[in-house]
Coordinates of C-alpha atoms in Angstrom, one line a residue:
Chain A
M1 CA -21.4 1.6 -21.1
E2 CA -22.0 4.8 -23.1
I3 CA -20.6 7.9 -21.6
G4 CA -20.5 11.3 -23.3
Y5 CA -18.5 14.4 -22.8
D6 CA -21.3 16.0 -20.8
V7 CA -20.8 13.3 -18.0
I8 CA -17.0 13.8 -18.1
E9 CA -17.4 17.5 -17.8
K10 CA -19.9 17.2 -14.9
V11 CA -17.7 14.7 -13.0
A12 CA -14.6 16.9 -13.5
R13 CA -16.5 19.9 -12.1
L14 CA -17.7 18.0 -9.1
S15 CA -14.1 16.8 -8.6
R16 CA -12.7 20.3 -8.7
L17 CA -10.6 19.5 -11.7
R18 CA -10.2 21.4 -14.9
L19 CA -9.3 19.2 -17.9
T20 CA -7.5 20.1 -21.1
P21 CA -9.3 18.9 -24.3
E22 CA -6.7 16.1 -24.6
E23 CA -7.4 15.0 -21.0
E24 CA -11.1 15.0 -21.7
K25 CA -10.7 12.8 -24.7
Q26 CA -8.4 10.4 -22.9
L27 CA -10.7 10.2 -19.8
L28 CA -13.8 9.6 -22.0
A29 CA -12.0 6.6 -23.6
D30 CA -10.8 5.4 -20.2
F31 CA -14.2 5.7 -18.6
Q32 CA -15.8 3.7 -21.4
E33 CA -13.3 0.9 -21.1
I34 CA -13.3 0.8 -17.3
L35 CA -17.1 1.1 -16.9
T36 CA -17.5 -1.7 -19.4
A37 CA -15.2 -3.9 -17.3
F38 CA -17.0 -2.8 -14.1
S39 CA -20.4 -3.8 -15.6
L40 CA -19.4 -7.4 -14.6
I41 CA -20.8 -6.6 -11.1
D42 CA -24.3 -6.2 -12.6
E43 CA -24.6 -10.0 -12.8
A44 CA -23.4 -10.6 -9.2
E45 CA -26.1 -11.8 -6.8
A46 CA -25.4 -10.0 -3.5
E47 CA -28.6 -9.5 -1.6
C48 CA -26.9 -8.9 1.7
D49 CA -26.1 -5.9 3.9
P50 CA -23.3 -3.6 2.6
A51 CA -19.9 -4.1 4.4
F52 CA -18.6 -0.6 5.0
H53 CA -15.6 -2.2 6.8
A54 CA -14.0 -5.6 6.4
I55 CA -14.0 -6.1 10.2
E56 CA -16.6 -5.3 12.8
I57 CA -15.9 -1.8 14.1
E58 CA -16.8 -0.6 17.6
N59 CA -17.4 3.1 18.1
L60 CA -14.9 3.9 20.9
R61 CA -14.4 7.4 22.1
R62 CA -11.4 9.0 23.9
D63 CA -12.0 10.8 27.1
D64 CA -13.4 14.2 26.6
E65 CA -10.5 16.1 28.0
P66 CA -9.1 19.3 26.5
S67 CA -5.5 19.0 25.3
I68 CA -3.2 20.4 22.6
D69 CA -1.8 17.6 20.4
I70 CA 0.3 19.9 18.3
P71 CA 1.1 23.4 19.4
P72 CA -0.7 25.9 17.1
D73 CA 2.5 27.9 16.5
E74 CA 4.1 24.8 15.1
I75 CA 1.3 24.3 12.7
L76 CA 1.2 28.0 11.7
E77 CA 5.0 27.8 10.9
R78 CA 4.1 25.3 8.2
M79 CA 1.5 27.4 6.5
R80 CA 1.5 30.7 4.6
T81 CA 0.1 33.2 6.9
L82 CA -0.7 36.9 6.9
Q83 CA -0.4 38.6 10.3
R84 CA -0.7 35.1 11.8
Y85 CA -4.0 34.5 10.0
I86 CA -4.3 31.6 7.5
R87 CA -4.5 32.9 4.0
G88 CA -7.3 31.6 1.7
P89 CA -9.1 32.5 -1.5
R90 CA -12.1 34.8 -1.7
M91 CA -15.5 33.4 -0.7
Q92 CA -17.5 35.8 -2.7
Chain B
M1 CA 14.8 -20.9 15.2
T2 CA 17.3 -19.5 12.8
T3 CA 19.1 -16.3 13.4
S4 CA 18.6 -13.8 10.5
E5 CA 21.1 -11.2 9.5
V6 CA 18.9 -8.5 10.9
M7 CA 18.8 -10.3 14.3
A8 CA 22.6 -10.6 14.2
Y9 CA 23.0 -6.9 13.4
I10 CA 20.7 -5.8 16.3
S11 CA 22.6 -8.1 18.6
D12 CA 25.9 -6.6 17.5
V13 CA 24.7 -3.1 18.1
T14 CA 23.2 -3.8 21.5
Q15 CA 26.3 -5.7 22.6
G16 CA 28.6 -2.9 21.4
N17 CA 30.3 -5.0 18.8
L18 CA 29.2 -2.6 16.0
D19 CA 29.5 1.2 16.1
R20 CA 26.0 2.0 14.7
K21 CA 26.8 5.7 14.0
C22 CA 29.9 4.8 11.9
Y23 CA 27.9 2.0 10.2
L24 CA 25.0 4.3 9.3
E25 CA 27.3 7.0 8.1
R26 CA 29.0 4.7 5.6
L27 CA 25.7 3.1 4.6
M28 CA 24.2 6.5 3.8
V29 CA 27.1 7.3 1.5
R30 CA 26.4 4.1 -0.5
M31 CA 22.7 4.7 -0.5
R32 CA 23.0 8.2 -1.9
E33 CA 25.3 6.9 -4.7
Q34 CA 22.9 4.1 -5.5
N35 CA 19.8 6.2 -5.3
T36 CA 20.9 8.5 -8.2
K37 CA 20.3 5.6 -10.6
M38 CA 17.8 3.4 -8.7
E39 CA 15.5 6.1 -7.4
L40 CA 14.1 3.8 -4.7
F41 CA 14.0 6.6 -2.1
S42 CA 12.1 9.8 -2.5
K43 CA 14.3 11.4 0.1
L44 CA 17.2 10.1 2.2
H45 CA 17.8 11.2 5.7
E46 CA 21.0 13.3 6.2
K47 CA 22.0 11.7 9.4
P48 CA 20.1 8.7 10.7
Q49 CA 20.4 8.1 14.4
G50 CA 18.6 5.2 16.0
K51 CA 19.6 4.0 19.5
S52 CA 22.1 1.5 20.7
E53 CA 19.4 -0.4 22.7
G54 CA 15.9 -1.6 22.0
A55 CA 14.3 -4.3 19.9
L56 CA 15.4 -2.5 16.7
A57 CA 18.7 -1.1 18.0
G58 CA 20.2 1.0 15.2
L59 CA 18.5 -1.0 12.5
P60 CA 18.0 1.0 9.2
I61 CA 14.2 1.5 8.7
S62 CA 12.7 3.0 5.6
V63 CA 9.2 4.4 5.5
K64 CA 6.9 4.6 2.6
D65 CA 6.3 8.2 1.5
N66 CA 2.7 8.2 2.7
I67 CA 3.4 7.7 6.4
C68 CA 4.1 10.8 8.3
V69 CA 7.6 11.5 9.7
K70 CA 7.8 14.6 11.8
G71 CA 9.7 17.4 10.1
F72 CA 10.6 15.2 7.1
P73 CA 9.1 15.6 3.6
T74 CA 6.2 13.2 3.5
R75 CA 4.5 13.6 0.1
A76 CA 2.7 10.4 -0.8
G77 CA 4.4 10.5 -4.2
S78 CA 2.4 13.6 -5.2
K79 CA 3.3 17.0 -6.3
I80 CA 0.4 18.4 -4.3
L81 CA 2.2 17.5 -1.1
R82 CA 5.5 18.9 -2.3
E83 CA 6.1 21.2 0.6
Y84 CA 4.5 19.1 3.3
H85 CA 6.5 18.5 6.4
P86 CA 4.3 16.8 9.0
P87 CA 4.2 18.3 12.5
F88 CA 3.9 14.8 14.0
D89 CA 5.0 11.2 13.7
A90 CA 2.7 8.5 12.6
T91 CA 2.1 5.9 15.4
V92 CA 4.1 3.3 13.5
V93 CA 7.0 5.7 13.2
S94 CA 6.9 6.6 17.0
R95 CA 7.0 3.0 17.9
I96 CA 10.0 2.3 15.6
R97 CA 11.8 5.3 17.1
D98 CA 11.0 4.1 20.7
A99 CA 12.4 0.6 19.7
G100 CA 15.7 2.2 18.6
G101 CA 15.2 1.9 14.8
A102 CA 17.2 4.4 12.6
F103 CA 14.9 6.1 10.1
V104 CA 17.0 6.3 6.8
G105 CA 14.4 7.9 4.4
T106 CA 11.1 7.7 2.6
T107 CA 10.6 5.3 -0.3
N108 CA 9.1 6.1 -3.6
M109 CA 5.6 5.1 -4.4
D110 CA 2.8 5.7 -6.9
E111 CA 1.0 8.9 -6.2
F112 CA -1.3 8.2 -3.2
G113 CA -0.8 4.5 -3.9
F114 CA -2.5 4.7 -7.3
G115 CA -0.7 2.1 -9.3
T116 CA 0.6 -1.4 -9.9
F117 CA 4.0 -0.5 -11.2
S118 CA 5.3 2.6 -9.3
T119 CA 5.3 4.5 -12.6
N120 CA 3.1 7.2 -11.3
C121 CA 5.6 8.7 -8.9
A122 CA 6.4 12.5 -8.8
Y123 CA 9.8 11.9 -7.1
G124 CA 11.6 9.4 -9.3
L125 CA 11.0 6.1 -11.1
P126 CA 12.1 3.2 -8.9
K127 CA 14.0 0.5 -10.8
N128 CA 13.9 -3.2 -10.1
P129 CA 17.2 -4.3 -8.7
F130 CA 17.0 -7.6 -10.6
D131 CA 16.8 -5.6 -13.9
T132 CA 16.7 -1.9 -14.0
N133 CA 14.7 -1.8 -17.2
R134 CA 11.8 -3.3 -15.3
S135 CA 9.3 -2.2 -12.7
C136 CA 9.6 -2.7 -9.0
G137 CA 5.8 -3.2 -8.8
G138 CA 3.5 -0.9 -6.9
S139 CA 2.6 1.0 -5.2
S140 CA 5.3 0.4 -2.5
G141 CA 7.9 -0.1 -5.2
G142 CA 10.7 1.8 -3.5
A143 CA 10.2 -0.1 -0.3
A144 CA 10.5 -3.5 -2.1
G145 CA 13.5 -2.4 -4.1
A146 CA 15.2 -1.0 -1.0
T147 CA 14.7 -4.4 0.8
A148 CA 16.2 -6.2 -2.2
I149 CA 19.5 -4.2 -2.0
L150 CA 19.8 -3.7 1.8
K151 CA 20.7 -6.7 4.0
N152 CA 20.3 -5.0 7.4
H153 CA 17.0 -3.2 6.9
I154 CA 13.2 -3.4 7.3
A155 CA 10.8 -1.4 5.1
I156 CA 7.5 0.0 6.4
A157 CA 5.1 -0.1 3.6
E158 CA 1.3 0.1 3.0
S159 CA -1.3 -1.8 1.0
T160 CA -4.7 -0.8 -0.2
G161 CA -5.3 -3.4 -2.9
G162 CA -2.0 -5.3 -3.1
S163 CA 0.6 -2.5 -2.8
I164 CA 2.8 -4.7 -0.6
S165 CA 2.4 -8.1 -2.1
C166 CA 2.9 -7.0 -5.8
P167 CA 6.2 -5.2 -5.3
A168 CA 7.5 -7.8 -2.9
A169 CA 6.9 -10.5 -5.6
F170 CA 8.5 -8.4 -8.3
C171 CA 11.6 -7.6 -6.2
G172 CA 12.0 -11.0 -4.6
V173 CA 11.4 -10.1 -1.0
V174 CA 8.9 -11.0 1.8
G175 CA 5.9 -8.7 1.9
F176 CA 3.5 -8.9 4.9
T177 CA 0.1 -7.2 5.1
P178 CA -1.6 -7.7 8.4
T179 CA -5.3 -7.8 9.2
Y180 CA -7.1 -4.5 8.6
G181 CA -6.9 -2.7 11.9
R182 CA -3.9 -4.6 13.3
V183 CA -1.4 -1.7 12.8
S184 CA -2.6 1.8 13.6
R185 CA -3.2 4.0 10.5
F186 CA -2.7 7.2 12.5
G187 CA -0.4 9.4 10.5
L188 CA -1.0 7.5 7.2
I189 CA -2.0 9.7 4.3
D190 CA -5.3 7.9 3.3
Y191 CA -6.0 6.4 -0.1
A192 CA -9.1 4.5 1.0
N193 CA -9.8 4.3 4.7
S194 CA -11.7 1.0 4.8
L195 CA -8.9 -0.7 2.8
D196 CA -5.6 0.9 3.9
K197 CA -3.2 -1.3 6.0
I198 CA 0.3 -0.6 7.1
G199 CA 2.6 -3.6 6.7
V200 CA 6.3 -4.4 6.2
M201 CA 8.8 -5.8 3.8
T202 CA 11.8 -8.0 5.0
R203 CA 14.2 -10.5 3.6
S204 CA 13.0 -13.3 5.8
V205 CA 9.9 -14.5 7.8
E206 CA 12.1 -14.5 10.9
D207 CA 12.4 -10.7 10.6
L208 CA 8.6 -10.4 10.7
R209 CA 8.7 -11.8 14.2
I210 CA 10.9 -8.9 15.2
I211 CA 8.9 -6.1 13.7
L212 CA 5.3 -7.1 13.9
P213 CA 5.0 -7.0 17.7
I214 CA 6.5 -3.5 17.7
I215 CA 4.1 -2.0 15.2
S216 CA 1.0 -3.9 16.1
G217 CA -1.5 -3.1 18.8
R218 CA -4.3 -0.8 19.8
D219 CA -3.9 2.9 19.4
P220 CA -6.4 5.4 20.8
N221 CA -5.8 7.6 17.8
D222 CA -7.1 5.0 15.4
M223 CA -10.6 3.6 16.2
T224 CA -10.2 0.7 13.8
S225 CA -7.2 -0.6 15.7
Q226 CA -9.2 -0.9 18.9
V227 CA -11.0 -4.1 18.2
Q228 CA -8.0 -6.4 17.6
P229 CA -7.1 -9.4 19.7
P230 CA -3.4 -9.7 20.8
L231 CA -1.0 -10.7 18.1
D232 CA -0.3 -14.4 18.5
S233 CA 2.9 -15.5 16.7
T234 CA 3.4 -18.8 18.4
E235 CA 3.9 -21.8 16.2
K236 CA 0.8 -23.1 14.5
E237 CA 0.3 -26.5 12.8
I238 CA -0.5 -26.0 9.1
R239 CA -2.2 -29.2 7.9
K240 CA -4.0 -28.1 4.8
I241 CA -4.0 -25.2 2.4
G242 CA -6.7 -24.4 -0.2
I243 CA -6.2 -23.2 -3.7
P244 CA -9.0 -21.0 -5.0
K245 CA -9.9 -22.2 -8.5
E246 CA -11.2 -18.7 -9.4
L247 CA -7.7 -17.4 -8.9
I248 CA -5.5 -20.1 -10.4
G249 CA -7.9 -20.5 -13.4
N250 CA -7.2 -17.0 -14.6
I251 CA -3.4 -17.3 -14.7
T252 CA -2.0 -17.8 -18.2
D253 CA 1.8 -17.6 -17.6
K254 CA 3.0 -21.2 -17.8
K255 CA 6.2 -20.6 -15.9
I256 CA 4.4 -19.0 -13.0
L257 CA 1.9 -21.8 -12.9
E258 CA 4.5 -24.5 -13.1
T259 CA 6.6 -22.9 -10.4
F260 CA 3.5 -22.6 -8.2
W261 CA 2.6 -26.3 -8.5
Q262 CA 6.2 -27.1 -7.7
A263 CA 5.9 -25.0 -4.6
I264 CA 2.8 -26.8 -3.6
D265 CA 4.6 -30.1 -4.0
K266 CA 7.4 -28.8 -1.7
M267 CA 4.8 -27.9 0.9
R268 CA 3.4 -31.4 0.6
Q269 CA 6.9 -32.8 1.3
E270 CA 6.7 -30.9 4.6
G271 CA 3.4 -32.6 5.5
V272 CA 1.1 -29.8 4.3
D273 CA -1.9 -31.1 2.3
A274 CA -3.5 -29.0 -0.5
E275 CA -6.9 -29.0 -2.2
E276 CA -8.8 -26.9 -4.6
V277 CA -11.6 -24.7 -3.2
S278 CA -14.2 -22.4 -4.7
I279 CA -14.9 -18.8 -3.7
P280 CA -17.3 -17.7 -6.5
T281 CA -17.5 -14.0 -5.6
L282 CA -13.7 -13.6 -6.4
E283 CA -14.8 -13.2 -10.0
Y284 CA -16.1 -9.7 -9.0
S285 CA -13.2 -8.6 -6.9
I286 CA -11.6 -6.2 -9.4
P287 CA -14.6 -4.0 -10.1
A288 CA -15.8 -4.2 -6.5
Y289 CA -12.4 -3.1 -5.2
Y290 CA -11.8 -0.3 -7.7
I291 CA -15.2 1.1 -7.2
L292 CA -14.8 1.3 -3.4
A293 CA -11.2 2.4 -3.5
C294 CA -11.8 5.2 -6.0
A295 CA -15.0 6.3 -4.2
E296 CA -13.1 6.6 -0.9
A297 CA -10.1 8.2 -2.6
S298 CA -12.3 10.8 -4.2
T299 CA -13.5 12.0 -0.8
N300 CA -10.1 11.6 1.0
L301 CA -8.3 13.7 -1.6
A302 CA -10.9 16.5 -1.4
K303 CA -8.8 18.0 1.4
F304 CA -5.9 18.7 -1.0
C305 CA -7.0 22.1 -2.3
G306 CA -3.9 24.4 -2.1
M307 CA -4.5 25.4 1.5
R308 CA -3.4 23.8 4.8
Y309 CA -1.4 21.0 3.3
G310 CA 1.7 21.0 1.0
L311 CA 1.5 22.9 -2.3
E312 CA -0.2 26.3 -1.8
G313 CA -2.2 28.2 -4.4
Q314 CA -0.9 31.6 -5.5
H315 CA -3.9 33.5 -6.7
F316 CA -5.7 34.5 -3.5
D317 CA -7.9 36.9 -5.5
S318 CA -9.6 33.9 -7.2
M319 CA -12.9 32.7 -6.0
Y320 CA -12.4 29.6 -3.8
N321 CA -13.7 27.1 -6.4
N322 CA -11.3 28.4 -9.0
F323 CA -8.5 28.6 -6.5
F324 CA -9.0 24.9 -5.5
T325 CA -9.5 23.7 -9.1
E326 CA -6.4 25.4 -10.3
V327 CA -4.1 23.9 -7.7
R328 CA -5.6 20.4 -8.0
S329 CA -5.6 20.4 -11.8
S330 CA -1.9 21.4 -12.0
A331 CA -0.6 19.2 -9.2
F332 CA -2.5 15.8 -9.5
G333 CA -1.1 13.3 -11.9
Q334 CA -3.1 11.6 -14.6
E335 CA -3.9 8.4 -12.6
A336 CA -4.9 10.5 -9.6
K337 CA -7.3 12.5 -11.7
R338 CA -8.7 9.3 -13.2
R339 CA -9.4 7.7 -9.9
I340 CA -10.8 10.8 -8.3
M341 CA -13.2 11.1 -11.2
L342 CA -14.1 7.4 -11.2
G343 CA -14.9 7.6 -7.5
T344 CA -16.9 10.8 -7.9
F345 CA -18.9 9.2 -10.6
A346 CA -19.5 6.0 -8.6
R347 CA -21.0 8.1 -5.7
M348 CA -23.2 10.4 -7.9
A349 CA -26.9 10.3 -7.6
G350 CA -28.2 7.8 -10.1
Y351 CA -25.1 5.6 -10.1
R352 CA -24.5 5.2 -6.4
D353 CA -26.7 2.0 -6.0
Q354 CA -25.5 0.5 -9.2
Y355 CA -21.8 0.9 -8.3
Y356 CA -20.9 1.9 -4.8
M357 CA -23.6 0.1 -2.8
K358 CA -23.4 -3.0 -5.0
A359 CA -19.6 -3.2 -4.4
L360 CA -20.1 -3.0 -0.6
R361 CA -22.6 -5.9 -0.8
I362 CA -20.1 -7.9 -2.9
R363 CA -17.5 -7.3 -0.2
R364 CA -19.8 -8.7 2.5
K365 CA -20.6 -11.7 0.4
M366 CA -16.9 -12.3 -0.3
I367 CA -16.0 -12.1 3.4
E368 CA -18.7 -14.7 4.2
E369 CA -17.4 -17.0 1.4
F370 CA -13.8 -16.6 2.7
E371 CA -15.0 -17.6 6.2
R372 CA -16.7 -20.8 4.8
A373 CA -13.6 -21.6 2.7
F374 CA -11.4 -21.5 5.9
K375 CA -13.4 -24.2 7.6
G376 CA -10.9 -27.1 7.6
I377 CA -8.2 -25.2 5.8
A378 CA -5.5 -23.1 7.5
L379 CA -4.6 -20.9 4.6
L380 CA -5.3 -20.1 0.9
A381 CA -2.6 -20.0 -1.7
S382 CA -1.9 -18.7 -5.2
P383 CA 0.9 -17.1 -7.1
T384 CA 1.2 -13.4 -6.0
M385 CA 1.2 -11.8 -9.5
P386 CA 0.1 -13.3 -12.8
L387 CA 3.1 -11.9 -14.7
L388 CA 6.9 -11.4 -14.3
P389 CA 8.0 -7.8 -13.6
P390 CA 7.3 -6.0 -16.9
R391 CA 9.7 -3.7 -18.7
F392 CA 8.8 0.0 -18.6
D393 CA 8.2 0.1 -22.4
E394 CA 5.6 -2.8 -22.0
I395 CA 3.8 -0.8 -19.2
E396 CA 3.5 2.2 -21.5
D397 CA 1.3 0.1 -23.8
M398 CA -1.1 -1.0 -21.1
S399 CA -4.5 0.7 -20.7
P400 CA -5.7 1.6 -17.2
A401 CA -8.3 -1.2 -17.3
T402 CA -5.7 -3.7 -18.4
V403 CA -3.5 -2.7 -15.4
Y404 CA -6.4 -2.8 -12.9
A405 CA -7.2 -6.4 -14.1
L406 CA -3.7 -7.6 -13.3
D407 CA -4.5 -7.1 -9.5
F408 CA -6.9 -10.0 -9.4
L409 CA -4.7 -12.2 -7.2
T410 CA -3.8 -9.5 -4.6
V411 CA -7.1 -7.6 -4.4
P412 CA -9.3 -10.2 -2.7
P413 CA -7.6 -10.4 0.7
N414 CA -7.2 -6.6 0.7
L415 CA -10.9 -6.2 0.0
A416 CA -11.8 -8.6 2.8
G417 CA -9.2 -7.2 5.2
L418 CA -7.5 -10.6 5.6
P419 CA -3.8 -10.9 6.5
H420 CA -1.5 -12.2 3.7
I421 CA 2.1 -12.7 2.8
S422 CA 4.1 -12.9 -0.4
M423 CA 7.4 -14.8 -0.4
P424 CA 9.8 -15.5 -3.2
M425 CA 8.7 -18.9 -4.8
G426 CA 11.2 -19.2 -7.6
Y427 CA 13.0 -17.4 -10.5
A428 CA 12.3 -17.3 -14.2
N429 CA 14.8 -15.6 -16.6
D430 CA 16.6 -14.4 -13.4
L431 CA 13.4 -12.6 -12.3
P432 CA 11.6 -13.4 -9.1
M433 CA 8.1 -14.7 -8.7
G434 CA 6.0 -14.8 -5.5
I435 CA 3.8 -17.2 -3.7
H436 CA 0.8 -15.6 -1.9
L437 CA -0.7 -17.0 1.3
I438 CA -3.9 -15.7 2.9
A439 CA -5.1 -16.3 6.5
P440 CA -8.4 -15.6 8.3
H441 CA -8.8 -12.3 10.2
W442 CA -6.3 -11.9 13.1
E443 CA -4.5 -15.2 12.3
E444 CA -1.2 -13.7 11.3
G445 CA 0.5 -16.5 13.3
R446 CA -0.5 -19.0 10.6
L447 CA 1.3 -17.0 8.0
L448 CA 4.4 -16.9 10.1
S449 CA 4.3 -20.7 10.7
A450 CA 3.7 -21.4 7.0
G451 CA 6.5 -19.0 6.1
R452 CA 8.9 -20.9 8.3
I453 CA 8.0 -24.1 6.6
W454 CA 8.4 -22.5 3.2
E455 CA 11.9 -21.0 4.0
R456 CA 13.1 -24.5 4.9
K457 CA 12.5 -25.4 1.2
M458 CA 13.5 -22.2 -0.5
E459 CA 16.7 -20.3 -0.8
Y460 CA 16.1 -16.6 -1.7
R461 CA 18.4 -14.7 -4.0
F462 CA 19.2 -11.0 -3.6
P463 CA 20.7 -9.0 -6.4
M464 CA 23.1 -7.0 -4.1
D465 CA 24.0 -6.0 -0.6
L466 CA 24.8 -2.4 -0.3
E467 CA 26.5 -3.1 3.0
G468 CA 29.5 -4.7 1.2
F469 CA 31.7 -2.3 3.1
S470 CA 31.3 -4.0 6.5

């Protein structure tokens, strides 16, 4: 399958990854080789429903009761905080 | 029933014939010495405890680095989780603690499970105890290596596409992967939710009978564990096994093939018949697996962004996209980046039907073909890996697509969620090879019965016992 740098750049952007020129070159070569190998599935006849899981899954819910699984203080101790607020980057 | 060394150890601890604290202290000294060169553990516990009672009384238990241990670094082999100390135990860890097991440390692994040789680890390069110039296999390489050098020990590992079977074969130990959903995944750092399974590595099938009932069972914290029938490990009659021609036909290593057919002859001597079967969709298992695994990984790893978990970004003045991108680009390894991007690509508009949806349909068809193959047949068999454990310099010359293709024997049962076991089947040039058995969903008992038959015919070799002091 033919893949160009434009596709690699777009996929990297969507993946929230910044690539060096060497990484871009390597990933372009890897993508071409891997997608050529993956093209084998084009010939597979599989006109059935997709299997999102290997076993049948039932939607089971826990009781809707309020509880604290992990004390918030214990979680905050493991994070960088400022005046007990979680620090994050700018939104705008 | 034979008594394994692990059973004898537990019995000695519970009966007061062995001082577990003294034993563990001496063991940890040996493990620390050994780990400086073998790098099987990403981190060793300072002072393992365990209990003097319970089904695992005082038994050393290692845990793969992607299963949460409260307050202990759990990093999934990745720099991006460098500072992560989980605030809770995974369900499997809680159950082991309750049974008296002594947690001795986390084992090295490929970053997030992305690898066949454990060469993509951020916290050391685990060496194969049979030959330290060779790979332990992956991704649970540290777990397999630890099992090969520790007599009184069980390793908790995890498989997405063969990460238990492959290293078990390369390190000459027993690797057991249960049915998808049998063991709770609560507290497992996901690679691909629909494929991940927690399993174990031991030195004998008898040891599986100790550990499986402890870690199996429903857990309200994991919906996929809720549908399982009870684990049935009573003895099963194994009359016939099937050998998929699509698997065996792609193996080129003559020594592995020869040893496999000798193994089949040994099973015949024990009254187990064998015949060739066909499962045509197996031809597509590698692309179908890698598309699904990477697609799921690309979404699972989106949460690692320099906030909340592990490594934190430094530049809070950056816009959020730049902040996340900077942390991810600096901390993820090359294979992680490759798989995240492959998965993102497979889910993109314009490619989703061609790759992701097609792979899901192939999985459905493969499961149906497996079900048909199991009519009249107890188990399926093949060698575990198509090659002997490679040297590290040989691995460096392999392209990613070449490495992915080597998983063709271990991927099918993982893709279909079927329970499977790898056991040592012989040795070539003093390196171990594995035999791989696959059972229908929830039929773990068949694997245990076949394993008992196999261990009557096969004497395993282990390169060392670190417990030489006792």
